Each structure stands twice: as C-alpha cells, then as structure tokens.
CSV table of C-alpha atoms in Angstrom, one decimal:
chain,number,residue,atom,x,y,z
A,1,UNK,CA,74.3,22.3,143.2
A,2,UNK,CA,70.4,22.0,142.4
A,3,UNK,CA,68.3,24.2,144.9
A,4,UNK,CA,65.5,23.4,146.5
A,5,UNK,CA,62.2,24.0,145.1
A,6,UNK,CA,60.9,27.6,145.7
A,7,UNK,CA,58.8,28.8,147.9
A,8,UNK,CA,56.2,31.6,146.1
A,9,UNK,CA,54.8,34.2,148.9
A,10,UNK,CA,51.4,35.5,148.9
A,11,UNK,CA,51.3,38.7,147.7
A,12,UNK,CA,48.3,39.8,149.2
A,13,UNK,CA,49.4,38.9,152.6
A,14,UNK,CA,53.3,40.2,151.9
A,15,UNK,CA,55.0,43.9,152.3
A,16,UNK,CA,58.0,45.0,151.2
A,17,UNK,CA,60.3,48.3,151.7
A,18,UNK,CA,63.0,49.7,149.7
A,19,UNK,CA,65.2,52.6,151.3
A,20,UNK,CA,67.8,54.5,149.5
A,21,UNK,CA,69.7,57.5,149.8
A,22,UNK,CA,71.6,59.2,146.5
A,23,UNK,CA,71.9,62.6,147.9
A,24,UNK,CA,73.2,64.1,151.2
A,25,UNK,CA,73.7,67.1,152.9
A,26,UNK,CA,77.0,66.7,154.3
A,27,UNK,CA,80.3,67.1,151.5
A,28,UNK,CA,81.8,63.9,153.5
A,29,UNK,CA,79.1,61.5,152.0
A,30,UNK,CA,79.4,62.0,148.0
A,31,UNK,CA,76.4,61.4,146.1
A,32,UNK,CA,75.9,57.9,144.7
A,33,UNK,CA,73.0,58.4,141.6
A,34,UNK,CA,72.9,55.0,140.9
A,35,UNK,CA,70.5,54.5,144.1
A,36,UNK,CA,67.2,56.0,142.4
A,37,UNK,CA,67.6,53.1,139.7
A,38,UNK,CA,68.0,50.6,142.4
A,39,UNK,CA,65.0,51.8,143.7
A,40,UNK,CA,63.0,52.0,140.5
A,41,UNK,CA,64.3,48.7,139.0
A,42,UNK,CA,63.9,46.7,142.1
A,43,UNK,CA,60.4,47.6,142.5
A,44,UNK,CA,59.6,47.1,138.8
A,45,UNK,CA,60.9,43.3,139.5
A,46,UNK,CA,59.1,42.9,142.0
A,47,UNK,CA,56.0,44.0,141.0
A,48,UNK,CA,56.3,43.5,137.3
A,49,UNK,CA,52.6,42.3,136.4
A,50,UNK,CA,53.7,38.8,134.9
A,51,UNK,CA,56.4,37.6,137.5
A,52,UNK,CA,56.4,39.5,140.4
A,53,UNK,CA,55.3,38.7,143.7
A,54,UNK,CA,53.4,41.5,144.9
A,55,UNK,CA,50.7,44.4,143.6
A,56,UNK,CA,52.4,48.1,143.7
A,57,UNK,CA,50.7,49.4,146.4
A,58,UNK,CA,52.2,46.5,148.9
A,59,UNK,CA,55.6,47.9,147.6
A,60,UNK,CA,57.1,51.5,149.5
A,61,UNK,CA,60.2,53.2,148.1
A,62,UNK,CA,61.2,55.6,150.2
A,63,UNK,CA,64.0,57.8,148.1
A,64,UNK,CA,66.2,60.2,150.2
A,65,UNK,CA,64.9,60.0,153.8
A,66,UNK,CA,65.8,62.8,155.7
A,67,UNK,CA,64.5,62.2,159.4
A,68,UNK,CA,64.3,58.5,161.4
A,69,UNK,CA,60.5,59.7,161.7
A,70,UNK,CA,59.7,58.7,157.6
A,71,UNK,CA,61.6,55.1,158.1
A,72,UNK,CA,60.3,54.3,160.9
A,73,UNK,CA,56.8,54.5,160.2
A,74,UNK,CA,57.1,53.1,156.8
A,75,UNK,CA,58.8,49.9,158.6
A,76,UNK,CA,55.8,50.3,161.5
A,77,UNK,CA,53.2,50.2,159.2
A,78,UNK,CA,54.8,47.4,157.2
A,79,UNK,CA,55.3,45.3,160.0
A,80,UNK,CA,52.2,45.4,161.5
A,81,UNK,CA,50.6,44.5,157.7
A,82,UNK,CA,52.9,41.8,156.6
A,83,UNK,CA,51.8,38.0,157.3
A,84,UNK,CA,53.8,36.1,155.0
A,85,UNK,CA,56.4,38.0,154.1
A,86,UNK,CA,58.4,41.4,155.3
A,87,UNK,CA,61.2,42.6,153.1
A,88,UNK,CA,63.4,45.4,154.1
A,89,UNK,CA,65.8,46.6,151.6
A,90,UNK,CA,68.6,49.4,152.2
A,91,UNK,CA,70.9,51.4,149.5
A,92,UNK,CA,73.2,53.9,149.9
A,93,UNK,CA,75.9,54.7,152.5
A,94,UNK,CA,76.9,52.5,155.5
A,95,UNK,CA,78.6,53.6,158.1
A,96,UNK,CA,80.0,52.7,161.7
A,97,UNK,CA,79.7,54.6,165.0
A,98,UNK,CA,82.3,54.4,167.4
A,99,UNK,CA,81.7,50.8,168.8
A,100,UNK,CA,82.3,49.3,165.3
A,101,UNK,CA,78.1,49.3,165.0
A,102,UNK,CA,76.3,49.6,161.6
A,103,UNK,CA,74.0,53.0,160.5
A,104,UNK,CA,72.2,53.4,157.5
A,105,UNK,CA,72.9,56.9,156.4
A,106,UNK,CA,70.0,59.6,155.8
A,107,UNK,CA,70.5,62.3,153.3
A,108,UNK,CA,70.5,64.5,156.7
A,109,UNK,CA,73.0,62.1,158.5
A,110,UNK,CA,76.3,63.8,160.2
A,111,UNK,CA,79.2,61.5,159.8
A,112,UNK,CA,81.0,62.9,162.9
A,113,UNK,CA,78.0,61.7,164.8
A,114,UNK,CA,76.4,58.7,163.2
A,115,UNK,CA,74.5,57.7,166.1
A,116,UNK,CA,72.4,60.0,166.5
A,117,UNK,CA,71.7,60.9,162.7
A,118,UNK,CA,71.8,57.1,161.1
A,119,UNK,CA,69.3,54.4,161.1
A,120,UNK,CA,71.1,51.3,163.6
A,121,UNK,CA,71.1,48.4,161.6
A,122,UNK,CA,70.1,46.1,164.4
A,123,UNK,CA,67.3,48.5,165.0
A,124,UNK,CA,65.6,47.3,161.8
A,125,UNK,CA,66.4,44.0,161.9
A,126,UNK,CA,64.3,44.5,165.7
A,127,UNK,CA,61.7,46.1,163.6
A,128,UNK,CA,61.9,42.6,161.7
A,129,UNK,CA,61.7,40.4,164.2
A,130,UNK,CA,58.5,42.1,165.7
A,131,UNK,CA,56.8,41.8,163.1
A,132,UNK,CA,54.4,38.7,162.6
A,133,UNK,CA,55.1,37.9,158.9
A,134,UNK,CA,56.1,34.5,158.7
A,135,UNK,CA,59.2,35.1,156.8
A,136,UNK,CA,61.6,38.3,157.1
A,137,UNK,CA,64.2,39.4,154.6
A,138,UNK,CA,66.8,42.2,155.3
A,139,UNK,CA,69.4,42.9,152.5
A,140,UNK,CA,71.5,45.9,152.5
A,141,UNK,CA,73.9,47.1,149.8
A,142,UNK,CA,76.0,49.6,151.6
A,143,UNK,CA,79.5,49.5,152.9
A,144,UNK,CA,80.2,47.7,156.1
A,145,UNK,CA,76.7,46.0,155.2
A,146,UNK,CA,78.4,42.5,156.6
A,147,UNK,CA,78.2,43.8,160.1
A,148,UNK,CA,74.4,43.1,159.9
A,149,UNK,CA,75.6,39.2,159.6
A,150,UNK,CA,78.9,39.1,161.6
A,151,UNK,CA,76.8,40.5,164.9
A,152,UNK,CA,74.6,38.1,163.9
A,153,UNK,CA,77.0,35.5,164.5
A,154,UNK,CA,78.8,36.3,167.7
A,155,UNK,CA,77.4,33.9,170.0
A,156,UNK,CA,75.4,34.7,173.7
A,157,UNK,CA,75.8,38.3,172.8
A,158,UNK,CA,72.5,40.4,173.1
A,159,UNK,CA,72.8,41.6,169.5
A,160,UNK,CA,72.2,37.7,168.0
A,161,UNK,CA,69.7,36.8,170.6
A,162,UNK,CA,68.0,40.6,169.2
A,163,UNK,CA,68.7,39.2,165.7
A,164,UNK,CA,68.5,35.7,165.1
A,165,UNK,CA,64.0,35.6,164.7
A,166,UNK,CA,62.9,32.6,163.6
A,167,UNK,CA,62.5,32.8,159.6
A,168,UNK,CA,64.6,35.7,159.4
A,169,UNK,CA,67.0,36.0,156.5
A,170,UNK,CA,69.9,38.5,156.0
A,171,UNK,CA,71.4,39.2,152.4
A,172,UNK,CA,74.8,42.1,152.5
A,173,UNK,CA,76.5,43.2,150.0
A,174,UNK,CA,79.8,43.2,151.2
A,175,UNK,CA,81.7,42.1,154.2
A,176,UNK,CA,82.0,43.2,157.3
A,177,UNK,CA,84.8,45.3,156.7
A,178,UNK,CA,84.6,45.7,152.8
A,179,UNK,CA,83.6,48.9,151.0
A,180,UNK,CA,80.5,48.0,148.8
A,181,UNK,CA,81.1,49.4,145.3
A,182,UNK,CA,79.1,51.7,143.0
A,183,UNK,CA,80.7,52.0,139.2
A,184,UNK,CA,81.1,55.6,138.5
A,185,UNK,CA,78.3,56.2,135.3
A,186,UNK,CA,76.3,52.6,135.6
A,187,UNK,CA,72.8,52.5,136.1
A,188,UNK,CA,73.0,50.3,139.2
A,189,UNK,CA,75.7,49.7,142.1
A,190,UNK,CA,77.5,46.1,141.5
A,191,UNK,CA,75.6,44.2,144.4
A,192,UNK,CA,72.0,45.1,143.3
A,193,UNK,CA,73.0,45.0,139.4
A,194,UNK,CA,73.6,41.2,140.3
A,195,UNK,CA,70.7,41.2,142.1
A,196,UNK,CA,68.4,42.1,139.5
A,197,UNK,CA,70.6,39.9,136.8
A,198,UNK,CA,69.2,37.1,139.8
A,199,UNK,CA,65.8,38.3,139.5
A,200,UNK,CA,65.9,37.9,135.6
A,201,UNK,CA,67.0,34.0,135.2
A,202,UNK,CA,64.9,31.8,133.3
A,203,UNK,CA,63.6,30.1,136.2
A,204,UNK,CA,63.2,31.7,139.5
A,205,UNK,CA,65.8,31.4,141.7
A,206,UNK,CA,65.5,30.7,145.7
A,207,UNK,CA,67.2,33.5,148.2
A,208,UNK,CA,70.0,31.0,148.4
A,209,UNK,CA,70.3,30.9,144.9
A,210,UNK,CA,70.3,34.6,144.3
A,211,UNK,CA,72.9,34.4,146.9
A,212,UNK,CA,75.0,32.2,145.1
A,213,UNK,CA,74.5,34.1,141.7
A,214,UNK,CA,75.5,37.4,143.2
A,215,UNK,CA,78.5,35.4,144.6
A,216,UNK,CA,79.3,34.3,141.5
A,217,UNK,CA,79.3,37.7,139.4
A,218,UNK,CA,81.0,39.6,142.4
A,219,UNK,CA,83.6,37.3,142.9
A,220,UNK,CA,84.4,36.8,139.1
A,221,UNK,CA,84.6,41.1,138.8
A,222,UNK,CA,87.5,41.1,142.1
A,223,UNK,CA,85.1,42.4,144.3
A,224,UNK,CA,83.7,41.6,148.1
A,225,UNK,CA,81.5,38.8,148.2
A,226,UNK,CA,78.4,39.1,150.0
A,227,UNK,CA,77.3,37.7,153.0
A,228,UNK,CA,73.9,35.9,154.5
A,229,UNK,CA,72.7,34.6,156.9
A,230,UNK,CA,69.8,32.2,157.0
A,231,UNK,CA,67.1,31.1,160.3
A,232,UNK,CA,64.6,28.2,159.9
A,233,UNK,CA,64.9,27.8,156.3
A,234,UNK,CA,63.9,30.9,154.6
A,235,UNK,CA,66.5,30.4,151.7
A,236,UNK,CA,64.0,28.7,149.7
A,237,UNK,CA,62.0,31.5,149.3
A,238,UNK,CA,61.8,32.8,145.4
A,239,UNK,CA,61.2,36.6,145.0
A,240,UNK,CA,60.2,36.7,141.3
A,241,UNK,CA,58.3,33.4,139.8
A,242,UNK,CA,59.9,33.8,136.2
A,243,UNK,CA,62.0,36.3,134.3
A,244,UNK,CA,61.8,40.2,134.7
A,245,UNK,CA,63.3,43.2,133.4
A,246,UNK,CA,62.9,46.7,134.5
A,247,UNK,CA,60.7,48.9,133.1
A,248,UNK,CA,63.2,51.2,132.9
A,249,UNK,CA,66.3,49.2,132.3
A,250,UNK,CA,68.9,49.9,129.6
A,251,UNK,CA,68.5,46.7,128.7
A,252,UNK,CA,66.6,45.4,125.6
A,253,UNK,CA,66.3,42.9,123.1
A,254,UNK,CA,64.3,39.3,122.0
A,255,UNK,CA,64.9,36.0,123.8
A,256,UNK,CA,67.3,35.4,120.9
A,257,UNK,CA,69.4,38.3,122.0
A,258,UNK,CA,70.3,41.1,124.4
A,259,UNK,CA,70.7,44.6,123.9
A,260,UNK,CA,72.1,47.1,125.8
A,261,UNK,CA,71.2,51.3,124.8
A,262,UNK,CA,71.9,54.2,127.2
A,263,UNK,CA,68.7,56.0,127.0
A,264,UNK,CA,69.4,59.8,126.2
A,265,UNK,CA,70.3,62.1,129.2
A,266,UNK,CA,67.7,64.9,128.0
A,267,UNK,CA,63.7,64.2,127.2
A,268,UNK,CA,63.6,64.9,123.5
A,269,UNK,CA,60.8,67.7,124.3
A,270,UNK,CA,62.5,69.4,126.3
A,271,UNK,CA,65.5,69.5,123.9
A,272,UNK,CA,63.3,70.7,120.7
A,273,UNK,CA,62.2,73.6,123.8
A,274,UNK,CA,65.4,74.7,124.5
A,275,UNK,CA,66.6,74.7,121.2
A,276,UNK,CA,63.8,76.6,119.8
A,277,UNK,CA,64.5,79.4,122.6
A,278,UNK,CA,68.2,79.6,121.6
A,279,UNK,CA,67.1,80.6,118.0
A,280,UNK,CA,64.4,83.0,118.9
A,281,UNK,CA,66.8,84.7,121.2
A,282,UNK,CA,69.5,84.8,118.5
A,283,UNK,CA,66.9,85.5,115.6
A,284,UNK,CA,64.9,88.8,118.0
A,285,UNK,CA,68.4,91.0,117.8
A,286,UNK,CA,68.6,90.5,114.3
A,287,UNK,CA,64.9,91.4,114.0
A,288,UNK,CA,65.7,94.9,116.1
A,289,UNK,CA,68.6,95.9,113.5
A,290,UNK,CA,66.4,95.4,110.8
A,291,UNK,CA,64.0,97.9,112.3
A,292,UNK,CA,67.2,100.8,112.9
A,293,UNK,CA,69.9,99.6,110.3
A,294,UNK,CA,70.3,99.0,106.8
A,295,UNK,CA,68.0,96.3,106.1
A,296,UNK,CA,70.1,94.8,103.0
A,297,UNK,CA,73.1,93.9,105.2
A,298,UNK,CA,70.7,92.5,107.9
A,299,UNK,CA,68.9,90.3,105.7
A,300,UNK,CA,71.9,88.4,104.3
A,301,UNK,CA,73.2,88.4,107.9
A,302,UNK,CA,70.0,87.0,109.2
A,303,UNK,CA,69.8,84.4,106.5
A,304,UNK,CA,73.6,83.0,107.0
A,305,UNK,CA,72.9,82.8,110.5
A,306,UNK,CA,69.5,81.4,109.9
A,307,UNK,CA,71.0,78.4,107.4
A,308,UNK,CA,73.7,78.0,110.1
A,309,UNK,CA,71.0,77.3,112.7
A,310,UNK,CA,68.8,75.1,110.6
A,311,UNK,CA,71.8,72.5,109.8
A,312,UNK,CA,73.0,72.6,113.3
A,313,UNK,CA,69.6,72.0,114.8
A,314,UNK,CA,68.8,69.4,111.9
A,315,UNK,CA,71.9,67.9,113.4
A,316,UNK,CA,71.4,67.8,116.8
A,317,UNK,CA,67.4,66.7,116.6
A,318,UNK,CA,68.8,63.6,114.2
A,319,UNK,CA,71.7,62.8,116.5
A,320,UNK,CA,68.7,62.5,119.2
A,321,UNK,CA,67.2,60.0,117.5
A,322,UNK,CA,70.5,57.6,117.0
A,323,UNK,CA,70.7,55.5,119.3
A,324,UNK,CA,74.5,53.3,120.7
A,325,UNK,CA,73.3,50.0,120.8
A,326,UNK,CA,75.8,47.1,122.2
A,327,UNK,CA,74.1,43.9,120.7
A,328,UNK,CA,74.8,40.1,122.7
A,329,UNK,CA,73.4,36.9,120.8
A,330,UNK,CA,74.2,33.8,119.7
A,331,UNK,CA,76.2,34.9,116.7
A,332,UNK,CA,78.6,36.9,118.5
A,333,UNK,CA,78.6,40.5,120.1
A,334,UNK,CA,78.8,43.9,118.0
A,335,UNK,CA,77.9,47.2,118.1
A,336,UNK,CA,75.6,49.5,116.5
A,337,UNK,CA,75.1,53.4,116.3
A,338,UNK,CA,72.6,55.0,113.1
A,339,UNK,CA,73.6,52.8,110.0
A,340,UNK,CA,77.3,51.8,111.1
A,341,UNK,CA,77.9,48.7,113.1
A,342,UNK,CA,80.3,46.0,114.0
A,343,UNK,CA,80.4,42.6,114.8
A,344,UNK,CA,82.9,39.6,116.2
A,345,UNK,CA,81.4,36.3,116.3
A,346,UNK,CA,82.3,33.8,118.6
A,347,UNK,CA,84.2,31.3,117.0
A,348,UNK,CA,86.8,33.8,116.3
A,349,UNK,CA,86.9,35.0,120.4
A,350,UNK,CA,89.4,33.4,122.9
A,351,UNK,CA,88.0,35.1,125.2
A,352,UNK,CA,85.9,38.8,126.6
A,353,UNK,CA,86.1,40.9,129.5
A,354,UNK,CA,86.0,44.5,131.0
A,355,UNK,CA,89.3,46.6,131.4
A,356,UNK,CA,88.4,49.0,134.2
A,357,UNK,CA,90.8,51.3,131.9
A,358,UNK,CA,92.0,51.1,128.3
A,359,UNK,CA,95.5,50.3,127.8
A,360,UNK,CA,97.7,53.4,127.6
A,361,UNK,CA,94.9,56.1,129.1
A,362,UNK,CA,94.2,57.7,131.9
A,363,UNK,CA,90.4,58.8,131.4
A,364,UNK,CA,88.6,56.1,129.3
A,365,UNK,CA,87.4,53.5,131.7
A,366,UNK,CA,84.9,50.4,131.8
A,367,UNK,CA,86.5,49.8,128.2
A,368,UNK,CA,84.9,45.7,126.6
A,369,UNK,CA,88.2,44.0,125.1
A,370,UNK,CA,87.8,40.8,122.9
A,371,UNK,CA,90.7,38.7,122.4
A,372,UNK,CA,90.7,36.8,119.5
A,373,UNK,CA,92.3,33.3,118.5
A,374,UNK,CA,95.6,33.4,117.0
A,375,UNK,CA,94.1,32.4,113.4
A,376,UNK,CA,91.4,34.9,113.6
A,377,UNK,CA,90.6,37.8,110.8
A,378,UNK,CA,90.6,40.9,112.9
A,379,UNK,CA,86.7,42.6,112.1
A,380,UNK,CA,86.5,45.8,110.8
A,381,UNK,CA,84.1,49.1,112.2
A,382,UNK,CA,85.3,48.9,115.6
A,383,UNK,CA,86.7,52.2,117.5
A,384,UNK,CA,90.0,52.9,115.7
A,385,UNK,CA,91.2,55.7,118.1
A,386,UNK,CA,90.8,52.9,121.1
A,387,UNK,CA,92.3,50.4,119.3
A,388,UNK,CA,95.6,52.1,117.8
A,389,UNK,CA,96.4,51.5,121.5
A,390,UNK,CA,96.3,47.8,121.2
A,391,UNK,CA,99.3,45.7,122.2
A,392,UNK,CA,98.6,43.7,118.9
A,393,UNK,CA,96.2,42.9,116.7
A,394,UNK,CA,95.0,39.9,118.7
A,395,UNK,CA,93.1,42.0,120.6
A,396,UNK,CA,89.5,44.3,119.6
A,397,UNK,CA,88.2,47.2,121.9
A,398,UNK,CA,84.2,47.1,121.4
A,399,UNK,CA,83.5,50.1,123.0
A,400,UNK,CA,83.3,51.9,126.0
A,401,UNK,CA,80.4,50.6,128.2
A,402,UNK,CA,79.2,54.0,129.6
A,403,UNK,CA,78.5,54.9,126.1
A,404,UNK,CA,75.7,51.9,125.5
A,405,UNK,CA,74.8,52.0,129.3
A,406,UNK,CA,76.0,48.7,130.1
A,407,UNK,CA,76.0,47.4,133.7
A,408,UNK,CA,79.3,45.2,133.8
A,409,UNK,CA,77.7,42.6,135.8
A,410,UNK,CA,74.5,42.4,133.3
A,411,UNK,CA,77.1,42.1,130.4
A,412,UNK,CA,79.1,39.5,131.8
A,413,UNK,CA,75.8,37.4,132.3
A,414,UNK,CA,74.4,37.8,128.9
A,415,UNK,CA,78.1,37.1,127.7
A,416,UNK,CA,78.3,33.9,129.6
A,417,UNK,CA,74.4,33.3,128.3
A,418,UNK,CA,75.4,33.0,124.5
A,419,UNK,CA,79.2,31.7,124.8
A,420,UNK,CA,79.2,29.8,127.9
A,421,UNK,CA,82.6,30.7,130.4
A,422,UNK,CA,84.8,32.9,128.0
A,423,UNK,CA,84.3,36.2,130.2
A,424,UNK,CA,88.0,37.1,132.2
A,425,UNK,CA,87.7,39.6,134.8
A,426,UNK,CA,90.1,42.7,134.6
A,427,UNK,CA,92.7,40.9,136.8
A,428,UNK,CA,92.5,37.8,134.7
A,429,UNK,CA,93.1,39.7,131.5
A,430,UNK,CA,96.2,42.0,133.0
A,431,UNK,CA,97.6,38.0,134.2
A,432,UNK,CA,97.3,37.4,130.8
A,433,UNK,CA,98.8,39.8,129.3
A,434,UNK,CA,100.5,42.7,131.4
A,435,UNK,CA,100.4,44.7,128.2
A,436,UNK,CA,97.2,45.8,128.6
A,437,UNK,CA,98.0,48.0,131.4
C-alpha cells in the first residue's frame, strides 16, 4: 500500500524527549545495556545534520532517571516549548501496578510498589495532551508497552477521554500483554533496531509507515507486533526527510553495500596504557634483583621475559587493529577478518536466516545460516568448527552475529535490500528442516 505523502515538522518550533533506563537499583529489574544505544542512535537520527528534523539542543536524552522530579520537568519544559511537534519516547522496563496499569520504570523504581516509584504511563500521555504542539507522538519500547493503546481504546472510560487529544499518536512496541524483547549482546533492543532500520529507508517514511515496517521485521523474527494508535491524522507525519545512520552505529559501508563491524570493547589508548603498566610492573622486580643478585642470570632472565612481552604485546596491539567485518551487497554476503575472508553469492543461496542457536550447541547463539541450492559448490573460508555441526553440506554457517555486531533486524533488511525475500526466520528454517535444532 502507497502512503500518503509526509508531513515534515518544523524543527524550530518542535521538541522531542527520549527516556531510558539501562541500570537499576533493585536485583528484580536486570540491566538492559542496549538502552544507552537507543538513546544515542535515536537522537543521532533525529538530529543528523542532513536528514533530521530537529537541531540538538531541541532534542533531551535523559539516561537513567532516578526520581519523577528529572522527567517531569524535562516533559514540563518540553510541553510548554513545543508548537508543532512533541515527541516523547520511553526505553527500558515496563511494568504494571496492581490494577493491570502501565509504569515506566526508574533506575530507583521498587517493583513491589510500582506506583509510587514508576512513571504512570497515562500520566505522560496527560503531559501530552496539555501541551499546545500541534501534533504529539508517544512511543514506548518496554514490556506491557500496549497498555498505552489498549486503555486508549476502552470506550467512555476516563482513561481514553484523558488520552485520546486531538493529533495525538501512540507507537508500542509490544502488546498489551507481551514482553518486549532486548537480544542479549546487540547494540539495540528489537523494536527500536526496526525503528532506526525505518528511519534509514531511501525515502522517508510517514509514522504509519514506520509502523508498518517495524510490523514487518517483528513479525518475520516471531516476535510481538506493535501496536498504535492514531487521532486526527497524525500518521502522515515523517520523522527523518531522507536516509540516516547513527553516528555511532555498527553499521558501515557505500550505497553499493552494507557493512556490519563490532567496534572494539576497549579505546585503543587506554589498552596501549594498561599494557604498558603490566610490563613496567613485571620489568621493576627484575630491575630490583639485578641490583642484590647475580646480574648474569638476571639479564638473560630479563631478556626472555622481555622478548616474551614484546611478541605478546606486538600481538595484542595488531589484533586491535583487525577488525570482523560481515559484508551485504549485491554480489552476495561474506565475511572478512585481517587478510582472510569468505564469500557466497547469491545465485548459489536458497535461502538466509538467523538461528537463535547453532545446531548441536548449547552456548553459540544468533548464529547467520545460508542454505544453498541443491547444485551449488559449497564456498570455502567459512567457520569450520561451526560448520562440522551441519546436517549436510547444503547448508553454510557465516558467523556468529555478536562477533561483527550485527543487529538481526538491520541484517535482515539489508539481506532483503540486495536479494529481495530469501530471509527465513528461525521458526521458518527449524519447519524446514528440524535438523537444525
């Protein structure tokens, strides 16, 4: 279905608010890391200098909230500023009080007593609907994060007359009784990875559009679809007006190709520092039994250890700079790490997908299977270890997507990009072949 055409806001005239909580005090709410790169990567969209929709300084992260004090001044001050447009965006934990009602969850929040250390969903959206932009946006990716809607939608209740504003739309990431979902080691939870995967189509796409995209990814990788609900027509409102990618997104390449490279878990300063202090310690001993031993026997000591620490720290400063790289284009999808790569064009796949866990394992997870077609050579380079496992030699592991920090949902996209509908989703490749559990 074509949308509509979109609807641009003015920028100057527009305010938006992202909330998230990674971290929290009480042992009942685990940590989710993947919020601070919502946070980042959102705002990078939506401020990105060629495409987005508003300067920086109209944009307010607020990252771990501890107190209702912090939000509800941001969302004050936000409301009272906003004339075209108000976006409120939530991520993190969602939780329900007794009466079935939606919190936001603080890093301070008590689960045993949400109501009184949570953020009330329909307080916000009340927030929303005092506010005198001209269009309001609400999305949440939490759990539970369809209550927002479904209380929406109960008729003649004092909740939807409180809720449904005129040019008010609400965006969830799950159902009203659905988890939402967060893959352990990706960059982004599911819901806002398809988000931004929205945000970077070639042409801008409308809130009802991004609605349907999301849709479409969640729904293809088994998990809850999300929910919206639209007043007055705000669904044709774009928030990007052409492609975007976040500044600090794993994901790189040309328009002829996509590229996916985890960046490395330790500044490369700061591991030259620390290595550098692990030799001087180990070198000053040696340096002290020199001064009260036999200085012979220290010396060729010192220099085995010394040519011991040399390789292992040429080693580990080269191994720093090699970067995994999983490579997506129009000749197929491969993989590359230093001078060793692999590659599978497309005329030889059947079809590609994501195995939440490799066949035969317990541990390796998020694992990118190619099957090929029955006449196909089987390429070379590829894991061996992960593929010994294989049911036959139909089928190629790629890789493990933690190890080139590739968001499923992002993958699947650029997949479908180059080769059109040959992605299957875990369940559609176990159907296929019940092997590969």
């Amino acid at each position: 279905m074509r949308q509509s055409a979109p609807r641009f806001p003015d920028g100057a005239a527009s305010r938006v608010v992202l909330i998230g909580c990674s971290d929290f005090d009480d042992i009942d709410l685990p940590a989710i890391p993947a919020v601070k790169s919502n946070l980042a990567d959102l705002r990078s969209a939506l401020t990105d200098q060629t495409h987005g929709i508003l300067p920086p300084e109209h944009c307010r992260v607020l990252a771990d909230p501890a107190d209702h004090r912090s939000v509800g001044m941001a969302l004050a001050q936000a409301a009272r500023e906003a004339e075209d447009l108000l976006l409120v965006y939530y991520t993190g934990h969602g939780l329900l009080d007794e009466d079935g009602l939606l919190h936001l969850a603080l890093s301070s929040t008590d689960p045993g007593h949400v109501g009184f250390t949570g953020v009330p969903a329909d307080l916000v959206k009340r927030y929303l609907g005092r506010a005198r932009a001209r269009l309001r946006v609400l999305v949440l990716d939490c759990c539970f994060s369809g209550r927002a809607v479904a209380a929406m939608a109960e008729s003649g209740s004092l909740l939807s007359a409180q809720l449904d504003v005129s040019g008010t739309y609400t965006l969830t990431s799950t159902t009203a009784t659905a988890p939402s979902h967060a893959p352990p080691g990706q960059r982004h939870t599911a819901f806002t990875a398809a988000l931004l995967d929205a945000l970077n189509q070639s042409e801008p796409l409308t809130l009802d559009g991004i609605h349907q995209h999301i849709d479409s990814l969640l729904q293809g990788a088994g998990l809850p679809r999300p929910q919206r609900r639209s007043v007055n027509a705000a669904g044709d409102l774009a928030l990007v007006r052409g492609p975007v990618q976040p500044d600090a997104g794993p994901q790189t390449g040309s328009e002829g190709e996509i590229r996916f490279r985890k960046a490395p878990p330790v500044p490369p300063a700061r591991s030259r520092r620390d290595l550098i202090q692990t030799v001087l310690m180990i070198a000053v001993p040696f340096a002290v039994a020199g001064l009260f031993g036999g200085w012979r026997e220290t010396l060729i000591a010192a220099a085995g250890v010394a040519l011991f620490l040399g390789l292992f720290l040429l080693l580990l400063l080269l191994r720093g700079d090699v970067h995994y790289d999983l490579v997506v284009n129009g000749d197929g999808l491969g993989t590359e790490h230093g001078t060793h790569s692999a590659h599978v064009p497309w005329r030889d796949v059947e079809c590609v997908g994501v195995l939440r866990r490799a066949p035969g394992t317990v541990l390796v997870s998020n694992v990118l299977i190619v099957r090929l077609k029955a006449d196909a050579p089987r390429p070379p380079g590829f894991h061996k270890r992960l593929n010994q496992r294989l049911p036959d030699r139909r089928y190629v592991i790629a890789g493990m997507l933690g190890t080139y920090g590739a968001d499923p949902m992002r993958l699947r996209s650029a997949i479908e990009r180059f080769a059109g509908g040959i992605y299957r989703t875990d369940q559609q490749l176990l159907e296929m072949d019940p092997r590969l559990r």
